[in-house]
mmCIF file of C-alpha atoms in Angstrom:
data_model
loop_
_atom_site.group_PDB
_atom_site.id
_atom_site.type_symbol
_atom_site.label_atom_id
_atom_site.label_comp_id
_atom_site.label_asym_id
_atom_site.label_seq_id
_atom_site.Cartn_x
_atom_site.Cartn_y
_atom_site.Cartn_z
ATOM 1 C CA UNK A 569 8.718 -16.168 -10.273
ATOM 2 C CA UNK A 570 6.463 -19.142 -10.384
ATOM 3 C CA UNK A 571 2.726 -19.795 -9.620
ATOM 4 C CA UNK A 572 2.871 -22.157 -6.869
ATOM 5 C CA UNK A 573 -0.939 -22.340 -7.098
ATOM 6 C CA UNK A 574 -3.565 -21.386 -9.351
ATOM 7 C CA UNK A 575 -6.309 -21.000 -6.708
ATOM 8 C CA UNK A 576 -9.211 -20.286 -9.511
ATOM 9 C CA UNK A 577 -8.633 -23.883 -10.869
ATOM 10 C CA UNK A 578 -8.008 -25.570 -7.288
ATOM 11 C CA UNK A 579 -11.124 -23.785 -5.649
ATOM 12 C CA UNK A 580 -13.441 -22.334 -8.484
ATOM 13 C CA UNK A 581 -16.399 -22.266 -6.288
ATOM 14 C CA UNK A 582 -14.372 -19.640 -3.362
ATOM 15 C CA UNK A 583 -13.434 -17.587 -6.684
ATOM 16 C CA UNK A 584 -16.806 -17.714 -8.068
ATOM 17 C CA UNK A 585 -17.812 -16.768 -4.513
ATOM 18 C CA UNK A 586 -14.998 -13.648 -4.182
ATOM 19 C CA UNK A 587 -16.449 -13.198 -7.795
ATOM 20 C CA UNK A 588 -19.539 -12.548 -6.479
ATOM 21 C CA UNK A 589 -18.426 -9.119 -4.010
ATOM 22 C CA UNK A 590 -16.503 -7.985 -6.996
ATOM 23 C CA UNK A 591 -19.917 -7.975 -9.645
ATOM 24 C CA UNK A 592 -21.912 -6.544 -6.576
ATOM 25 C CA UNK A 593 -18.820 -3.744 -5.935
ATOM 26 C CA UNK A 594 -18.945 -2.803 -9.746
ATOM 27 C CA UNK A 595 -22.789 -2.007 -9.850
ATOM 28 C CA UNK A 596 -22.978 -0.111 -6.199
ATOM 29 C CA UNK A 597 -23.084 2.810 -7.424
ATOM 30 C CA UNK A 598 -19.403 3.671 -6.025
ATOM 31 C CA UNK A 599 -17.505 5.616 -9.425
ATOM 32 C CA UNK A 600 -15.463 3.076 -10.731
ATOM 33 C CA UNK A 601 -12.656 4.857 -11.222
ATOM 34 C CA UNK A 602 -12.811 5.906 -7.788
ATOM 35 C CA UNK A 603 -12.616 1.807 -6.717
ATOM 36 C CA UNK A 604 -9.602 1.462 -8.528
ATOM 37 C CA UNK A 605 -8.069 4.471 -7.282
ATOM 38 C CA UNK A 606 -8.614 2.084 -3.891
ATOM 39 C CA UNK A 607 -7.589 -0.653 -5.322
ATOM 40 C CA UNK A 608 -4.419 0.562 -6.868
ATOM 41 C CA UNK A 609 -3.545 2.084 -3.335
ATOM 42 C CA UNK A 610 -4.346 -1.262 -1.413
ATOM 43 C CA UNK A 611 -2.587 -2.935 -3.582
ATOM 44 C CA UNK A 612 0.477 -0.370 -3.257
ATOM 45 C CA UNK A 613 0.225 -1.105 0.474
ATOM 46 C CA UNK A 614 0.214 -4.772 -0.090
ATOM 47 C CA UNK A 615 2.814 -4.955 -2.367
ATOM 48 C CA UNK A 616 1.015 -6.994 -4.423
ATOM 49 C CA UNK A 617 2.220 -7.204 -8.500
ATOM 50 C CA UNK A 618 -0.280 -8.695 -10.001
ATOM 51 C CA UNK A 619 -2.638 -6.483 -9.044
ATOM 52 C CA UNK A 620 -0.798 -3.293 -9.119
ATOM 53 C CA UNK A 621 -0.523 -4.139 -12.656
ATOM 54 C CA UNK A 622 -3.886 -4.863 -13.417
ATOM 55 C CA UNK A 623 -5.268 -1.840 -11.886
ATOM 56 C CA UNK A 624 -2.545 0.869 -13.113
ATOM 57 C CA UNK A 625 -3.858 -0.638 -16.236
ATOM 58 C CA UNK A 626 -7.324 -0.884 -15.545
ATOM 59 C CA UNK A 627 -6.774 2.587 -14.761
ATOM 60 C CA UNK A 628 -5.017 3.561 -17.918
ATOM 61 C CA UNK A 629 -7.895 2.310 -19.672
ATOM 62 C CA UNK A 630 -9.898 4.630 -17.793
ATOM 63 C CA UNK A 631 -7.698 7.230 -18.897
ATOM 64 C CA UNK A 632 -6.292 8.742 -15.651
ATOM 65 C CA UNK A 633 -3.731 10.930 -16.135
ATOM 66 C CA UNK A 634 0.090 9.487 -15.780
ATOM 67 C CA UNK A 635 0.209 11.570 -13.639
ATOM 68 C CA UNK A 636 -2.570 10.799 -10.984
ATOM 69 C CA UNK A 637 -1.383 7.279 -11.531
ATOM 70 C CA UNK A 638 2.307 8.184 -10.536
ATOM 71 C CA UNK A 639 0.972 10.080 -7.003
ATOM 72 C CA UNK A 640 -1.076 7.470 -5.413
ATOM 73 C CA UNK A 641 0.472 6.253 -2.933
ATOM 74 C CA UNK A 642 1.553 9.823 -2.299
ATOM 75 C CA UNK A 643 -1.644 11.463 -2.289
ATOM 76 C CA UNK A 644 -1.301 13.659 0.695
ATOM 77 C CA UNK A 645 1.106 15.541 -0.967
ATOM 78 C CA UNK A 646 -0.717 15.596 -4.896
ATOM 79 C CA UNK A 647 -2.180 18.879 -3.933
ATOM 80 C CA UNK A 648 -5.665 19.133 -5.673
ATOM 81 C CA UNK A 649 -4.806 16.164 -8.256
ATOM 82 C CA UNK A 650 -7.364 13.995 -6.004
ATOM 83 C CA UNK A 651 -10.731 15.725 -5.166
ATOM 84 C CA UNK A 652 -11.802 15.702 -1.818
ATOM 85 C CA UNK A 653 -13.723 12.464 -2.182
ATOM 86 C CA UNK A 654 -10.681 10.651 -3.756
ATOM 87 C CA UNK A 655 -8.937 11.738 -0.707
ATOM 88 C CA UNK A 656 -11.336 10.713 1.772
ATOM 89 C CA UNK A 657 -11.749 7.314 0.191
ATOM 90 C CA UNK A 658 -7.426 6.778 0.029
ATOM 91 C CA UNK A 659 -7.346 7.934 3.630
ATOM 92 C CA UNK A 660 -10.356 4.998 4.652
ATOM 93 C CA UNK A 661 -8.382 2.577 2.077
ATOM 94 C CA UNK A 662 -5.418 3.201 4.114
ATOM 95 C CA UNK A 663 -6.701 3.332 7.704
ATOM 96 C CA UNK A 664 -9.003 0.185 6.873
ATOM 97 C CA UNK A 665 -5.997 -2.128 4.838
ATOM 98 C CA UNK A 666 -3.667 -1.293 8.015
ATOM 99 C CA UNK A 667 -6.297 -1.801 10.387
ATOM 100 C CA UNK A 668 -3.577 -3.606 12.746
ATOM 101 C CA UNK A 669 -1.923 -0.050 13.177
ATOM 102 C CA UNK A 670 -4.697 2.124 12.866
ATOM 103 C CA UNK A 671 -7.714 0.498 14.662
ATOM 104 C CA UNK A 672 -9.417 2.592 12.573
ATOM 105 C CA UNK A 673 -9.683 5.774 14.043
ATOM 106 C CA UNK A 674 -12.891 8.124 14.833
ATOM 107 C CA UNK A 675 -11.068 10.678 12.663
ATOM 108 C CA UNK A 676 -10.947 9.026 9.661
ATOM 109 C CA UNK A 677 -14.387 7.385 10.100
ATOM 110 C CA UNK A 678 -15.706 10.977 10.349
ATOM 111 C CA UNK A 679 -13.781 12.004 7.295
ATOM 112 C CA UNK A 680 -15.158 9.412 5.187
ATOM 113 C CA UNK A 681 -18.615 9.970 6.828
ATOM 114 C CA UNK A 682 -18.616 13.277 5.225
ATOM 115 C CA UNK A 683 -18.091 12.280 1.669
ATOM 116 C CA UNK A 684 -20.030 9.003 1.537
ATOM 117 C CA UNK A 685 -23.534 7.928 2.143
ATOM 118 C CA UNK A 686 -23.830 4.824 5.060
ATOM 119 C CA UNK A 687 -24.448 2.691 2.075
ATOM 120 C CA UNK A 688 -21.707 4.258 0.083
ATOM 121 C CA UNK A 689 -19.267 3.611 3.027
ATOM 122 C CA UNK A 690 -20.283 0.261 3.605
ATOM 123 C CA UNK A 691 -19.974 -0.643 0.187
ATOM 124 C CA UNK A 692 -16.671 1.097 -0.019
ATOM 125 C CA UNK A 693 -15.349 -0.938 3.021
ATOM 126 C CA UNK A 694 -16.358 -3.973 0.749
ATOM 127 C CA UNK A 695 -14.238 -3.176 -1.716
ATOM 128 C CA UNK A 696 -11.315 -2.043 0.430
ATOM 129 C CA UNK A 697 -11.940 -5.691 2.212
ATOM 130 C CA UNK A 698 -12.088 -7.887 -1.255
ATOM 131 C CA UNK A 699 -9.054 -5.946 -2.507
ATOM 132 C CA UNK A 700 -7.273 -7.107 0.728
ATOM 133 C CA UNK A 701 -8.495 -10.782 0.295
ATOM 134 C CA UNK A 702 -7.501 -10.380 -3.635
ATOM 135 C CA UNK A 703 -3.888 -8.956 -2.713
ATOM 136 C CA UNK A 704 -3.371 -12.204 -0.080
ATOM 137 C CA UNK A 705 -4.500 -14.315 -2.545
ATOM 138 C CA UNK A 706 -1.950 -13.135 -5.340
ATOM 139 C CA UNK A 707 0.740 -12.774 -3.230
ATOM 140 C CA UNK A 708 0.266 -16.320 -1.411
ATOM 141 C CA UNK A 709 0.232 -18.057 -4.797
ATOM 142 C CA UNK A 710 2.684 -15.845 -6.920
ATOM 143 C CA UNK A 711 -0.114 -14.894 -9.587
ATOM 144 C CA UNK A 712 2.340 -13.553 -12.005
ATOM 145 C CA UNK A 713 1.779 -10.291 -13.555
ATOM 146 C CA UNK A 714 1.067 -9.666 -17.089
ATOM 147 C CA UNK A 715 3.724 -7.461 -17.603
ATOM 148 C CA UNK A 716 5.815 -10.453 -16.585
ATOM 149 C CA UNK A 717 4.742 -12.934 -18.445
ATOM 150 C CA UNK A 718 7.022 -13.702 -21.434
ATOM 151 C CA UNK A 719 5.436 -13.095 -24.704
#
């Protein structure tokens, strides 16, 4: 695969700006680990490489279990390897990133409602929303993953 653009170079004030939701995202309040729980998910959904690899090893540097890492995108069936917050914030990832299919439901609105704050949601929702932009972005372009760049 090739980079057909590198959009950082070509438009360094639009990164700078996407920049900008990402530094607010990381000092929210939201657990970190949580956002990249949602961000490896999104990304999952996406199919986006680059940044399934940079989060799974964002994540690893967290130190998340291999085996939390391996049941993302099947976390309905993980049993009690997500709390209840993890899996409130997957299912709003999910319902949010597809929001073509789901509209976004009352349900799952509800469901988040009960494990995050207004504030916490909204910011949440922020971070689901950059993730998509970051995913269309990497894909669009063909930002090449680390693990695939030749050493």
């Amino acid at each position: 695969m090739t980079q057909r653009i590198n959009y950082n170079e070509v438009s360094p004030a639009g990164s700078k700006a996407l920049g900008g939701v990402y530094s607010y995202i990381l000092q929210c309040g939201l657990s970190q680990e949580l956002v990249e729980l949602v961000y490896l998910r999104i990304s999952q959904i996406n199919n986006c490489a680059f940044c399934l690899d940079m989060h799974t090893r964002d994540l690893v540097k967290r130190s998340v279990s291999i085996e939390k890492l391996a049941l993302v995108q099947a976390w309905k069936e993980a049993g009690e390897l997500f709390s209840d917050q993890e899996r409130a914030a997957l299912l709003w990832a999910e319902s949010v990133t597809k929001v073509a299919d789901t509209g976004v439901p009352d349900e799952d609105f509800h469901l988040a409602k009960q494990f995050f704050s207004e504030k916490e949601l909204v910011d949440l929702t922020m971070a689901i929303s950059l993730m998509n932009a970051y995913n269309r972005m990497a894909i669009s372009f063909r930002n090449i993953p680390q693990a695939a760049i030749k050493k």
